[in-house]
Short mmCIF file of C-alpha atoms and ligand atoms in Angstrom, two decimals:
data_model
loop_
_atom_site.label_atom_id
_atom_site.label_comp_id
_atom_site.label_asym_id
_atom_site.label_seq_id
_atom_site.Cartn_x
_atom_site.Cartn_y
_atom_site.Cartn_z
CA UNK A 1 0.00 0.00 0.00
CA UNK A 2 0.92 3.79 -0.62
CA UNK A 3 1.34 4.72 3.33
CA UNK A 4 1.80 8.64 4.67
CA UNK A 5 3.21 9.35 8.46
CA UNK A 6 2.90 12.36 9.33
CA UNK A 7 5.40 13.24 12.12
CA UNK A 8 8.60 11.59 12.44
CA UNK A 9 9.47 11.40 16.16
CA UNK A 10 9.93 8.85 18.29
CA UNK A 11 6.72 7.42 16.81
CA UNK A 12 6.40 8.61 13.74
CA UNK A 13 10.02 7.67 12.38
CA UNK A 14 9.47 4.11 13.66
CA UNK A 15 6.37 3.15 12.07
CA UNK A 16 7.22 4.71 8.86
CA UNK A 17 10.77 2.56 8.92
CA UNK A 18 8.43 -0.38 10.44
CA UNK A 19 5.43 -0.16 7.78
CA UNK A 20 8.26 -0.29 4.72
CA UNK A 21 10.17 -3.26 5.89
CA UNK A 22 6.55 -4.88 5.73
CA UNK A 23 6.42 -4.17 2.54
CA UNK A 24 4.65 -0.71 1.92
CA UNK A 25 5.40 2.18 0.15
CA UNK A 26 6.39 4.85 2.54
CA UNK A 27 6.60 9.15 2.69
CA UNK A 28 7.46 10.06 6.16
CA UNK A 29 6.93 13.67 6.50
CA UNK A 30 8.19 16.24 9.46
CA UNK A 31 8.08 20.06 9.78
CA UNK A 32 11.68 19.34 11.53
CA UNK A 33 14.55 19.55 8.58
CA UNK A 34 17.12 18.79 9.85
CA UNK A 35 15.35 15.54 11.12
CA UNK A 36 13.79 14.66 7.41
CA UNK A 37 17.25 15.15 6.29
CA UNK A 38 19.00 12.53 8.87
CA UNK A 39 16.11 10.18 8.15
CA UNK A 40 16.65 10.50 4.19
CA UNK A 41 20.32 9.57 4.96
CA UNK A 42 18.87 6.39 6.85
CA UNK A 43 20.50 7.76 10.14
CA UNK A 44 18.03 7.67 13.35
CA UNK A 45 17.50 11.10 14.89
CA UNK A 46 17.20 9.67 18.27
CA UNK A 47 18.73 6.36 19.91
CA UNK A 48 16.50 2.97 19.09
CA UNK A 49 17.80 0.08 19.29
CA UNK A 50 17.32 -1.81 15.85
CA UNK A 51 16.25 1.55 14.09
CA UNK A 52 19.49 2.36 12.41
CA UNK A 53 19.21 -1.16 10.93
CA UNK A 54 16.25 -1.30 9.95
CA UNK A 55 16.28 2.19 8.28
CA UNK A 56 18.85 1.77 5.70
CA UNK A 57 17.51 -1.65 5.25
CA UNK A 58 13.98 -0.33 4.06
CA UNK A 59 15.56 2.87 2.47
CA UNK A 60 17.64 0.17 0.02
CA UNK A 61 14.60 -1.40 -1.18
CA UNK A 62 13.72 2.30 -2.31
CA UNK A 63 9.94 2.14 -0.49
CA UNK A 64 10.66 4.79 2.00
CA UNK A 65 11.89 8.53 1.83
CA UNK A 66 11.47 11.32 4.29
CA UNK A 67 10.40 15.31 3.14
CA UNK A 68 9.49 18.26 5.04
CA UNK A 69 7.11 19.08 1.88
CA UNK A 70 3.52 18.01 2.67
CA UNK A 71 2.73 17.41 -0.90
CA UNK A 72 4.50 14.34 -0.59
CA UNK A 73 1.89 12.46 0.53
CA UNK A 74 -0.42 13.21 -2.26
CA UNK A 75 -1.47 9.71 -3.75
CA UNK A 76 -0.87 7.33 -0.35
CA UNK A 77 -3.70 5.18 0.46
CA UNK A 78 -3.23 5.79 4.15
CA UNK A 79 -1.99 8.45 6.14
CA UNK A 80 -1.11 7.96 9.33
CA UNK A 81 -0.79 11.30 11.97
CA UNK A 82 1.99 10.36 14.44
CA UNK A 83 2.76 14.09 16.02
CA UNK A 84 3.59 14.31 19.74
CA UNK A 85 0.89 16.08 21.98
CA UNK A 86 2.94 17.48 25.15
CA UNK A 87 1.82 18.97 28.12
CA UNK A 88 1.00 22.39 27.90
CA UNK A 89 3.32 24.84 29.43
CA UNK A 90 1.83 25.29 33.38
CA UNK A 91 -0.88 23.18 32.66
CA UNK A 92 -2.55 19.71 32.80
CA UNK A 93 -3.77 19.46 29.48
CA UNK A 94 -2.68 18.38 26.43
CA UNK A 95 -1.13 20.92 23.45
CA UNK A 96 -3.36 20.00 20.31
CA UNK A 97 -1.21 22.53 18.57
CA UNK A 98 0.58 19.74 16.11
CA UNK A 99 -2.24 17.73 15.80
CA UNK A 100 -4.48 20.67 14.41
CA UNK A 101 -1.75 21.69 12.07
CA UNK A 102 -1.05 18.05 11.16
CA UNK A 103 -4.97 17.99 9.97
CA UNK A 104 -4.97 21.30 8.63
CA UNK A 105 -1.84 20.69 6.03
CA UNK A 106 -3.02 17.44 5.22
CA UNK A 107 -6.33 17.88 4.19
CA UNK A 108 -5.87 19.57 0.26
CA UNK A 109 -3.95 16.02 -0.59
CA UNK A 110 -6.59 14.07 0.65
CA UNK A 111 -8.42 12.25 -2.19
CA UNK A 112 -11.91 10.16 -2.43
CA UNK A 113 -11.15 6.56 -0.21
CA UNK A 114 -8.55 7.74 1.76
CA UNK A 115 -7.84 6.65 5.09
CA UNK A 116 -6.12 8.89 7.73
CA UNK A 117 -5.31 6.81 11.02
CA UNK A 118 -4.68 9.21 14.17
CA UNK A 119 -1.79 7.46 16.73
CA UNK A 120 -1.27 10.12 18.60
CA UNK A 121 -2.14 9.97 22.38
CA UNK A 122 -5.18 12.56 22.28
CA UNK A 123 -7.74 13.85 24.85
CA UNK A 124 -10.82 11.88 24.23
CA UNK A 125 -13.30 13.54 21.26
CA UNK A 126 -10.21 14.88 19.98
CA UNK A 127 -11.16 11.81 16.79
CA UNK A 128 -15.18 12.97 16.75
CA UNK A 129 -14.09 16.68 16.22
CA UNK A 130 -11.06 15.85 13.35
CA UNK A 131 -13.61 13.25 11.61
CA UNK A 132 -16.28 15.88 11.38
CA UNK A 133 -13.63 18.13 10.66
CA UNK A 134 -12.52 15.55 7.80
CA UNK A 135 -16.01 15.56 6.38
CA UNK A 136 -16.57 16.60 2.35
CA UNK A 137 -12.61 15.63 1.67
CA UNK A 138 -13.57 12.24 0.47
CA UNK A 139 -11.14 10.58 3.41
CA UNK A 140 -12.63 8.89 6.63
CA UNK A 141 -11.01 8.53 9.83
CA UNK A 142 -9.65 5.82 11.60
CA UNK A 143 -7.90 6.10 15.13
CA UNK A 144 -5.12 3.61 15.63
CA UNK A 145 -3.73 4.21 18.69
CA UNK A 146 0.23 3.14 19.31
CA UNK A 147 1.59 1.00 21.93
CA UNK A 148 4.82 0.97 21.48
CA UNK A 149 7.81 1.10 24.19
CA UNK A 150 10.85 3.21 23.67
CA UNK A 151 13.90 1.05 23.53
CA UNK A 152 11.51 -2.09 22.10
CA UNK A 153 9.81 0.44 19.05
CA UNK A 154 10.59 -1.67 16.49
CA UNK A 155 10.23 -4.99 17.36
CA UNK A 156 6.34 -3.57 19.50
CA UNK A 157 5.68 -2.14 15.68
CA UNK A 158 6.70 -5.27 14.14
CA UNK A 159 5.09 -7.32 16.36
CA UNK A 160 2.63 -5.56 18.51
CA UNK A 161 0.24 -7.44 21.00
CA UNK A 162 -2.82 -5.67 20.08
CA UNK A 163 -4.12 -3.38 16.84
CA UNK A 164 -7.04 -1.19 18.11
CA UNK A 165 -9.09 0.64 15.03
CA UNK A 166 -11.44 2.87 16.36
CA UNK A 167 -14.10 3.61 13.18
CA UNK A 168 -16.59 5.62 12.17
CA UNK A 169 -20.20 3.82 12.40
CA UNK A 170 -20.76 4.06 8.52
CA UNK A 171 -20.09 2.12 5.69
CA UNK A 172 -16.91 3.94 5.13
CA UNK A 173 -16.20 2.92 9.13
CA UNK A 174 -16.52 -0.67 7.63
CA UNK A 175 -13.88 0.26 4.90
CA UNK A 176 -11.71 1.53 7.24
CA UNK A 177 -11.19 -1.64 8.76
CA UNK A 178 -10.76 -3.59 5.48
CA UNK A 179 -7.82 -1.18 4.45
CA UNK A 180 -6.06 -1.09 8.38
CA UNK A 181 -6.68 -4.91 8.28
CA UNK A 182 -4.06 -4.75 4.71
CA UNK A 183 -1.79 -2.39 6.43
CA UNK A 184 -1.46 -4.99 9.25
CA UNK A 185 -1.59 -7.71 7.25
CA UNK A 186 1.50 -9.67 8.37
CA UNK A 187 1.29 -8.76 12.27
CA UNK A 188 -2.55 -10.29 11.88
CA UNK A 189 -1.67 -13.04 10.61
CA UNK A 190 0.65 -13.83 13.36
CA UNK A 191 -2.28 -13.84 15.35
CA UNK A 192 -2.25 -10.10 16.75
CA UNK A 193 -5.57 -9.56 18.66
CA UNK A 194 -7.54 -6.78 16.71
CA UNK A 195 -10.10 -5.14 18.12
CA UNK A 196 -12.62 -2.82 16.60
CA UNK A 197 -14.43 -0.03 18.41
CA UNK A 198 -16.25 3.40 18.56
CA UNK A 199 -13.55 6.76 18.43
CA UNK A 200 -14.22 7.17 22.19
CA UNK A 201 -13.42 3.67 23.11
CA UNK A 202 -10.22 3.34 21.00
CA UNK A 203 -8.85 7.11 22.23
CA UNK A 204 -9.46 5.77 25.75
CA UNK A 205 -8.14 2.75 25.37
CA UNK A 206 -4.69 4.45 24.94
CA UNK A 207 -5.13 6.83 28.02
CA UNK A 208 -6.48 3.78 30.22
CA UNK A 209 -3.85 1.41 29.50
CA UNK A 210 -0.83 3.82 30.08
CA UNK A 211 -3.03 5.16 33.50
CA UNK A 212 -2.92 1.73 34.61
CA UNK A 213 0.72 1.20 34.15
CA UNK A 214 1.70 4.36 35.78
CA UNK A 215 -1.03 3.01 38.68
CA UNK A 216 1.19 -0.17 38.97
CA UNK A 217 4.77 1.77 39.25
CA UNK A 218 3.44 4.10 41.77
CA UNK A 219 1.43 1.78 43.55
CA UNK A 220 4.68 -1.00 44.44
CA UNK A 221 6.37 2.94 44.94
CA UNK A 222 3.87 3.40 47.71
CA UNK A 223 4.67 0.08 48.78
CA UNK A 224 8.26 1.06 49.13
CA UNK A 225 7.42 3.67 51.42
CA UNK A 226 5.64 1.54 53.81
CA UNK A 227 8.70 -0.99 53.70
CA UNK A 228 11.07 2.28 54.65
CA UNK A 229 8.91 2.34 57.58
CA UNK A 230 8.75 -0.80 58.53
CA UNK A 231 11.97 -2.72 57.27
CA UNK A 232 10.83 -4.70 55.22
CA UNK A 233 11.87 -5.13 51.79
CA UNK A 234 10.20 -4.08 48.46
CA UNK A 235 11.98 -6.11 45.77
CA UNK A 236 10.91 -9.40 47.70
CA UNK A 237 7.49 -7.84 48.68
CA UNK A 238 6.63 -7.20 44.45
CA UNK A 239 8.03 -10.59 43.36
CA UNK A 240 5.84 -12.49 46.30
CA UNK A 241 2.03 -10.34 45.06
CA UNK A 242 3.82 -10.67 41.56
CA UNK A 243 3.39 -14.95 41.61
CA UNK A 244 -0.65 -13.97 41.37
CA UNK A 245 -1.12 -14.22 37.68
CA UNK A 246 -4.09 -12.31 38.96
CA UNK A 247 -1.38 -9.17 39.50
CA UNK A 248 1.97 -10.19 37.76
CA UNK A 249 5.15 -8.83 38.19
CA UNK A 250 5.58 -6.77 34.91
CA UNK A 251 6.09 -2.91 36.10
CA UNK A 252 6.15 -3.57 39.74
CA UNK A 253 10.00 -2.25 39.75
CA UNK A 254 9.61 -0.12 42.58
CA UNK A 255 12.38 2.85 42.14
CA UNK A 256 12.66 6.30 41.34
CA UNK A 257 9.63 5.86 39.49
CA UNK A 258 8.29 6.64 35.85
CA UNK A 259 9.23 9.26 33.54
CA UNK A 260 9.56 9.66 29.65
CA UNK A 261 7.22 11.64 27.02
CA UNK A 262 4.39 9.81 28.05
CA UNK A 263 3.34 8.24 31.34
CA UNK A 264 3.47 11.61 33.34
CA UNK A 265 1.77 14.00 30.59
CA UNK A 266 -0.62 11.23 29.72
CA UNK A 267 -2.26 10.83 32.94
CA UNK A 268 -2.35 14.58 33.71
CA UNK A 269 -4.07 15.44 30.45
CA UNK A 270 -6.37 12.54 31.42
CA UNK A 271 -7.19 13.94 34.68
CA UNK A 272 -7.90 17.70 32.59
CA UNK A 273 -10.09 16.35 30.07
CA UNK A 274 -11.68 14.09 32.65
CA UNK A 275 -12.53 17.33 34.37
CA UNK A 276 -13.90 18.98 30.48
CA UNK A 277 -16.51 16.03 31.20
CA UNK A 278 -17.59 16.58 34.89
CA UNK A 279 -16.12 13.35 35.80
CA UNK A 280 -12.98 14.35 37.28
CA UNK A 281 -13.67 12.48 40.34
CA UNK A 282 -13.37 9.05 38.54
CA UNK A 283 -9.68 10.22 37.89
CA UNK A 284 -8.75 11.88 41.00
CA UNK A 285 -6.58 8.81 41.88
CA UNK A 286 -4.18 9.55 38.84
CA UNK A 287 -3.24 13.09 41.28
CA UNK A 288 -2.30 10.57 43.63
CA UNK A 289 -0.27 8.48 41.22
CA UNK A 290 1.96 11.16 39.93
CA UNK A 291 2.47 12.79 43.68
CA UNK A 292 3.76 9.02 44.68
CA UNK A 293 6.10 9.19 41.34
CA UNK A 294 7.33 12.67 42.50
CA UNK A 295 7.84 11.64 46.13
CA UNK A 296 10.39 9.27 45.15
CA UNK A 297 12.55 11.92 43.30
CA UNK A 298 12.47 14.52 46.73
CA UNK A 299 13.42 10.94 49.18
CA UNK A 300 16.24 9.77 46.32
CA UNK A 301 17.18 13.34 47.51
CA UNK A 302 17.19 12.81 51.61
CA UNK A 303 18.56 9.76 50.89
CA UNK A 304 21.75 11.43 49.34
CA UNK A 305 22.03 14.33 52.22
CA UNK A 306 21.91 11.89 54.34
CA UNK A 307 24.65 9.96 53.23
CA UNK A 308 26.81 13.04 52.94
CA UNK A 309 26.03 14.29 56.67
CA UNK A 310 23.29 16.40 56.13
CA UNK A 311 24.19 18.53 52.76
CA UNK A 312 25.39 17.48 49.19
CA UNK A 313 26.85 21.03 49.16
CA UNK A 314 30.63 21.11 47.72
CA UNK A 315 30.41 17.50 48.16
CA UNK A 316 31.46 15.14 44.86
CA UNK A 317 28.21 13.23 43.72
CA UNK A 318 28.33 10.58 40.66
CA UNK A 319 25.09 10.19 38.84
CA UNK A 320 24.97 7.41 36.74
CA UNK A 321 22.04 7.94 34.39
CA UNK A 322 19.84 10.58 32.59
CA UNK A 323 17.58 8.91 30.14
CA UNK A 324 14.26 8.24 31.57
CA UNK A 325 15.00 4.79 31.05
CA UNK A 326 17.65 2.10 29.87
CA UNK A 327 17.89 2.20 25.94
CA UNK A 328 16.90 5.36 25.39
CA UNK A 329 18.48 8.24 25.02
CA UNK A 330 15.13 10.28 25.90
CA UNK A 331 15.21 12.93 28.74
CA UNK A 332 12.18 14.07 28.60
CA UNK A 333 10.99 13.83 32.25
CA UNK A 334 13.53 11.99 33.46
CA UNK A 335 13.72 10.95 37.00
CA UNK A 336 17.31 10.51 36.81
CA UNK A 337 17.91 14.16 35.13
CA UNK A 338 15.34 15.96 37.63
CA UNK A 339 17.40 14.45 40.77
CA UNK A 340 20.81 15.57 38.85
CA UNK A 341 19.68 18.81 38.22
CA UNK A 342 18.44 19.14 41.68
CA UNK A 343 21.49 18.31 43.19
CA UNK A 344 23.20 20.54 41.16
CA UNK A 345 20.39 23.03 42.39
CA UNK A 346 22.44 22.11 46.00
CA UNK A 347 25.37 23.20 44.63
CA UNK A 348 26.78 18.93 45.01
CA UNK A 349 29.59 18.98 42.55
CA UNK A 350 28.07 16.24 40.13
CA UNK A 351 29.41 14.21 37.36
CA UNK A 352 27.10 12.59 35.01
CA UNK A 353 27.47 9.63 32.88
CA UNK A 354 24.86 8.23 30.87
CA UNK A 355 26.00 6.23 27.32
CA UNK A 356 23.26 7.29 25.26
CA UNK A 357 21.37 10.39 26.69
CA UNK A 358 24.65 12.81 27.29
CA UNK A 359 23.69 15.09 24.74
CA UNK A 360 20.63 15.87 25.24
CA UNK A 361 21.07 16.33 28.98
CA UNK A 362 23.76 18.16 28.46
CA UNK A 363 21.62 20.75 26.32
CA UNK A 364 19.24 20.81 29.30
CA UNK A 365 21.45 21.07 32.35
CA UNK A 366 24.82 22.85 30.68
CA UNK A 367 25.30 23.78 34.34
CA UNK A 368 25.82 19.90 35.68
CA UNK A 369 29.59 18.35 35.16
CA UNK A 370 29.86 15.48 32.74
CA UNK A 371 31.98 12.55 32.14
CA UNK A 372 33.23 10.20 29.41
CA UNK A 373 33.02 6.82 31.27
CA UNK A 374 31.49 5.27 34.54
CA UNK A 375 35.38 5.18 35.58
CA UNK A 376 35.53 9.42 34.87
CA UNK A 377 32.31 9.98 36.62
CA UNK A 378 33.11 7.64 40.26
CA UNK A 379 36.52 9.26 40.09
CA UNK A 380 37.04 10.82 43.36
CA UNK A 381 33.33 10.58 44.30
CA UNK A 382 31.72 10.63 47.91
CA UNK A 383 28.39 9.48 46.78
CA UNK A 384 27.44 7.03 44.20
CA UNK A 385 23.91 7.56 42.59
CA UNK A 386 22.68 4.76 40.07
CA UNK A 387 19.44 6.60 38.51
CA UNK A 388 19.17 4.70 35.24
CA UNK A 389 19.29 0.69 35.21
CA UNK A 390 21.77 0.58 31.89
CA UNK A 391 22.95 -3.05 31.74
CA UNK A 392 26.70 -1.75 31.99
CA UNK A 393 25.77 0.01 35.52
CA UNK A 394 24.06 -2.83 36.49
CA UNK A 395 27.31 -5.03 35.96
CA UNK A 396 29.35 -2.86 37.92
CA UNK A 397 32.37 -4.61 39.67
CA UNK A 398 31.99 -2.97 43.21
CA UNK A 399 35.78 -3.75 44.15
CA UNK A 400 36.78 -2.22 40.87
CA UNK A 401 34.79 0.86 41.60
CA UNK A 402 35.22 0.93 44.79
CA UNK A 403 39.22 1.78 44.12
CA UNK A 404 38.27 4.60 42.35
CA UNK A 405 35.76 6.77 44.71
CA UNK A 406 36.32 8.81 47.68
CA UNK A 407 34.06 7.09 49.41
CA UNK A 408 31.97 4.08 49.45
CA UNK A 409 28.66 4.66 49.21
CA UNK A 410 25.83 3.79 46.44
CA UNK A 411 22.31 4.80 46.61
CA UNK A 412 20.58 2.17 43.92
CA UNK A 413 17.49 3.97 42.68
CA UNK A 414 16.34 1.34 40.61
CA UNK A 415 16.82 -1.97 42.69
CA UNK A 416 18.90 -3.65 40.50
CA UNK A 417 22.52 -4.03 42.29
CA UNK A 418 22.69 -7.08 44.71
CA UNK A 419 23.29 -5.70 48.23
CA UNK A 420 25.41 -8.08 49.59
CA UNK A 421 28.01 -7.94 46.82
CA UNK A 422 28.31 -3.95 47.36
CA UNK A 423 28.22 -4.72 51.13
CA UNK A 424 31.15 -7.18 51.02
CA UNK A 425 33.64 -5.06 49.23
CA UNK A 426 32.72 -2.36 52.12
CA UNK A 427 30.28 -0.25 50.44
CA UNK A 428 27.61 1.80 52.14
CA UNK A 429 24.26 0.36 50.17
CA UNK A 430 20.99 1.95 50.63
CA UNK A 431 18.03 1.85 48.03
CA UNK A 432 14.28 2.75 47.85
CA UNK A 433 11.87 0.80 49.78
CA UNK A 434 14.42 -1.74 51.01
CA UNK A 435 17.02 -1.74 53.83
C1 UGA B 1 4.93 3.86 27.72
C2 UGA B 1 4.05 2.61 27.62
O1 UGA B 1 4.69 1.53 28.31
C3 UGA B 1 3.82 2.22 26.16
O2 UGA B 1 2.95 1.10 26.07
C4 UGA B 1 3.21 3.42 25.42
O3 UGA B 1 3.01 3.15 24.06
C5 UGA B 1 4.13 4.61 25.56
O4 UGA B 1 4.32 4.93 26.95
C6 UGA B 1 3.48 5.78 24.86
O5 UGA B 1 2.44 6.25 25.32
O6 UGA B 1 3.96 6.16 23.79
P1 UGA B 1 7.55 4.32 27.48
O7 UGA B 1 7.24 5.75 27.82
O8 UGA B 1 8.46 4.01 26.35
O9 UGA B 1 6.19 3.52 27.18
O10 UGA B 1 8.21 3.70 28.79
P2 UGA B 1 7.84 2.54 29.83
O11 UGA B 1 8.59 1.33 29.50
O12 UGA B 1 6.39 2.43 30.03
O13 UGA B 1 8.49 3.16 31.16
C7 UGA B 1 7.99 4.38 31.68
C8 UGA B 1 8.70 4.74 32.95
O14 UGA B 1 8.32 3.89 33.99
C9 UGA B 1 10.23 4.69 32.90
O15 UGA B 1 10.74 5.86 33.51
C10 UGA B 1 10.57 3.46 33.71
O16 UGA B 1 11.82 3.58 34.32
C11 UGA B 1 9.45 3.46 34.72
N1 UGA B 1 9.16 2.11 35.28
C12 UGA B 1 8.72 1.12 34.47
C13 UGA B 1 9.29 1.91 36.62
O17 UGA B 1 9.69 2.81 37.41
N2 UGA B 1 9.02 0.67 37.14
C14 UGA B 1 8.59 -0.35 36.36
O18 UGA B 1 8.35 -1.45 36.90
C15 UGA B 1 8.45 -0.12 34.99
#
C-alpha cells in the first residue's frame, strides 16, 4: 500500500521505517529539517535500538523517503498522523497545537477513499471533532492508537500485542477496517488480537492502559514507602504479590519511578479532560499516582544528604544515568535528570554519565559536570547515585569501583545491584523501599 506518516518522532520515524520493511510504500513527512534530512540519509535522529538497521535496510529497497514538503503524501492510500501532543506549558492538558496543524496541512492532498489513522495519544473527542472536521474531503477517519515502548519500538511495531481501530459507524467505518486490516496484514496473521471499536473507546483505550501502568509503578512505589517504615523489603514484597497471575510482576520495579514523554503527561491530560466532562472524580486517583512518582525523586534526595552528613553542598556526587529509562536516550521527564539537576540546584559537585542520553542532557542542564566513562564519573566521588538501570551500571564490579571513589557509598534507585556484593567489598548500600 501507498502509506503517509505524518510526524517523524519517536513514533512517527518508527512506524514509517516499520510499515516499509513490511512491505509498503512509505513518505514520512516532518516540519523538523534537519530531522527529514538525517532520516533520508537512513541515520536515526534519536537512539532505538534496531532503528538504524532497519532504516537503511527499508531505504535500500527504495519504499521509504522522508520530506518536510507536505505534498509528498499526495497519492498514499493511508496516512497515518503520528505528532507528539505534550503537556502544555503550566498546565494539565494536552497541546493540540501539532495535531491541528497536522490535519490542517493534510487535508488539500486528501483524495476520495482515503484513510487517515490518528496514533497520537489525544484527549478523548479529539477523533469525533477531526472526523467531522474531515467531512466533504472524500477521506474517513480511523484512530489507531500506538503501543509501542521506547527502547523495544521496532520490534512492538513489528510485532505488537494488540491493533485497536477505532471507526466511524458508517459504511466507510466498515472500509476503514478492510484497508487497516491490509496495512497490518502480516502482524494479523501472526495472530495479533484486533479489536474494533467506537472513536471514544479506542482514544481511551490508549489513556487507560498507560493510566494503569503508571497506577502499577506508583502503587509498588507506595509500597516502598511503607517498607522504609517498617523494614521490610520491596523487591521481595513485588516478586511475592507478583506470583498472582491475577497481578503479575511486569512494572512492579519499585524505584525512582516513571518518567519519559508519556506516562506523566498522559495521565495529567487525562485527569484535565476528565474534568472537560464533569467526571474528574473518577480520575482523581491519577493526582495521587503522579504525587507518589514525584515523592520518590524529593526521598532519592534525603537519601543522598543523608549519606553526605546532612548537605550534598561542595560535596562530589556521581550520577549514573539521565535517560528516563535504559535504551533510550530520551530525557524528557527523566527521574534521573530531575534528581541531577536538583542536586546541582544544592550546589553537590556532580558528574554525570549516561552512554546514550549525554547530549541531550547536556543541552538541558549545561550547568551539571559530565563525564566520558562510569570510571571518569566515580573518580574521586563521595556518593554514588545509580538513577538509570543501563545493563553496563548494572554489571558494575563494586571492588573495581570501589578503588576509584572517595568514598563508598551507592544509593541504587532502581533496585537492580545485589546488596550483599556492594556490602562485602565495604560499600555503604541503601536503596528505595528496602534496607
Ligand atoms: C509507555 C508505555 O509503556 C507504552 O505502552 C506506550 O506506548 C508509551 O508509553 C506511549 O504512550 O507512547 P515508554 O514511555 O516508552 O512507554 O516507557 P515505559 O517502559 O512504560 O516506562 C515508563 C517509565 O516507567 C520509565 O521511567 C521506567 O523507568 C518506569 N518504570 C517502568 C518503573 O519505574 N518501574 C517499572 O516497573 C516499569
Amino acid at each position: 500500500m501507498k502509506i503517509s506518516v505524518i510526524g517523524c518522532g519517536y513514533l512517527g520515524a518508527v512506524h514509517a521505517a516499520c510499515m516499509a520493511s513490511l512491505g509498503h510504500e512509505v513518505v514520512g513527512v516532518d516540519v523538523d529539517e534537519r530531522k527529514a534530512a538525517a532520516l533520508s540519509r537512513g541515520e536515526a535522529p534519536f537512539f532505538e535500538p534496531g532503528l538504524p538497521e532497519l532504516l537503511t535496510e527499508a531505504m535500500a529497497t527504495g519504499r521509504l523517503s522522508f520530506t518536510t514538503d507536505m505534498s509528498a503524501v499526495e497519492g498514499a492510500d493511508v496516512h497515518f498522523v503520528c505528532v507528539g501532543t505534550p503537556q502544555k506549558a503550566g498546565e494539565y492538558a494536552a497541546d493540540m497545537t501539532y495535531v491541528d496543524s497536522a490535519f490542517t496541512e493534510l487535508r488539500p492532498y486528501l483524495r476520495e477513499g482515503n484513510v487517515v489513522a490518528g496514533k497520537s495519544t489525544v484527549p478523548v473527542g479529539t477523533a469525533e471533532r477531526l472526523a467531522a472536521e474531515l467531512e466533504g474531503s472524500g477521506a474517513v477517519l480511523v484512530w489507531n492508537p500506538e503501543f509501542l515502548r521506547e527502547g523495544f519500538a521496532v520490534e512492538d511495531t513489528l510485532h505488537p500485542d494488540r491493533l485497536v481501530y477505532g471507526v466511524a459507524a458508517s459504511e466507510a467505518g466498515q472500509r476503514s477496517v478492510e484497508v487497516l486490516d491490509e496495512v497490518y496484514a502480516t502482524p494479523i496473521s501472526e495472530g495479533t488480537p484486533r479489536l474494533v471499536t467506537d472513536y471514544a473507546t479506542a482514544q481511551l483505550v490508549k489513556v487507560a492502559a498507560n493510566s494503569f501502568l503508571a497506577t502499577k509503578i506508583s502503587f509498588i512505589n507506595a509500597m516502598a514507602e511503607l517498607c522504609e517504615a517498617t523494614g521490610a523489603d520491596v523487591t521481595q514484597l513485588a516478586d511475592a504479590i507478583g506470583h498472582d497471575v491475577r497481578i503479575g510482576r511486569r512494572f512492579l520495579n519499585a524505584g525512582l519511578g516513571f518518567g519519559g514523554g508519556c506516562l506523566p503527561k498522559d495521565i495529567r491530560a487525562f485527569m484535565a479532560r476528565a474534568g472537560e466532562l464533569g467526571v474528574d472524580q473518577a480520575l482523581t486517583f491519577l493526582r495521587e499516582v503522579d504525587a507518589i512518582n514525584l515523592r520518590r525523586r524529593a526521598r532519592m534526595l534525603d537519601l543522598a544528604r543523608a549519606e553526605l552528613g546532612g548537605s550534598v553542598a561542595n560535596r562530589k556526587v556521581a550520577v549514573l544515568g539521565a535517560a528516563f529509562k535504559p535504551n533510550s536516550d530520551d530525557i524528557r521527564d527523566s527521574p534521573a535528570l530531575d534528581v541531577a539537576i536538583q542536586l546541582g540546584k544544592e550546589s553537590a559537585r556532580v558528574t554525570l554519565f549516561d552512554p546514550e542520553a549525554m547530549p541531550n542532557a547536556k543541552a538541558k542542564a549545561p550547568e551539571l559536570g559530565y563525564a566520558d566513562s562510569i570510571e571518569d564519573a566515580v573518580d574521586g566521588a563521595e556518593l554514588v547515585l545509580l538513577l538509570t538501570e543501563w545493563k553496563q551500571f548494572v554489571e558494575m564490579d563494586p571492588k573495581a569501583i570501589g578503588e576509584l571513589v572517595d568514598g563508598r557509598r551507592i544509593l541504587d534507585g532502581r533496585n537492580v545491584l545485589v546488596p550483599s556484593e556492594w556490602r562485602d567489598a565495604g560499600w555503604t548500600y541503601r536503596a528505595l523501599g528496602r534496607q
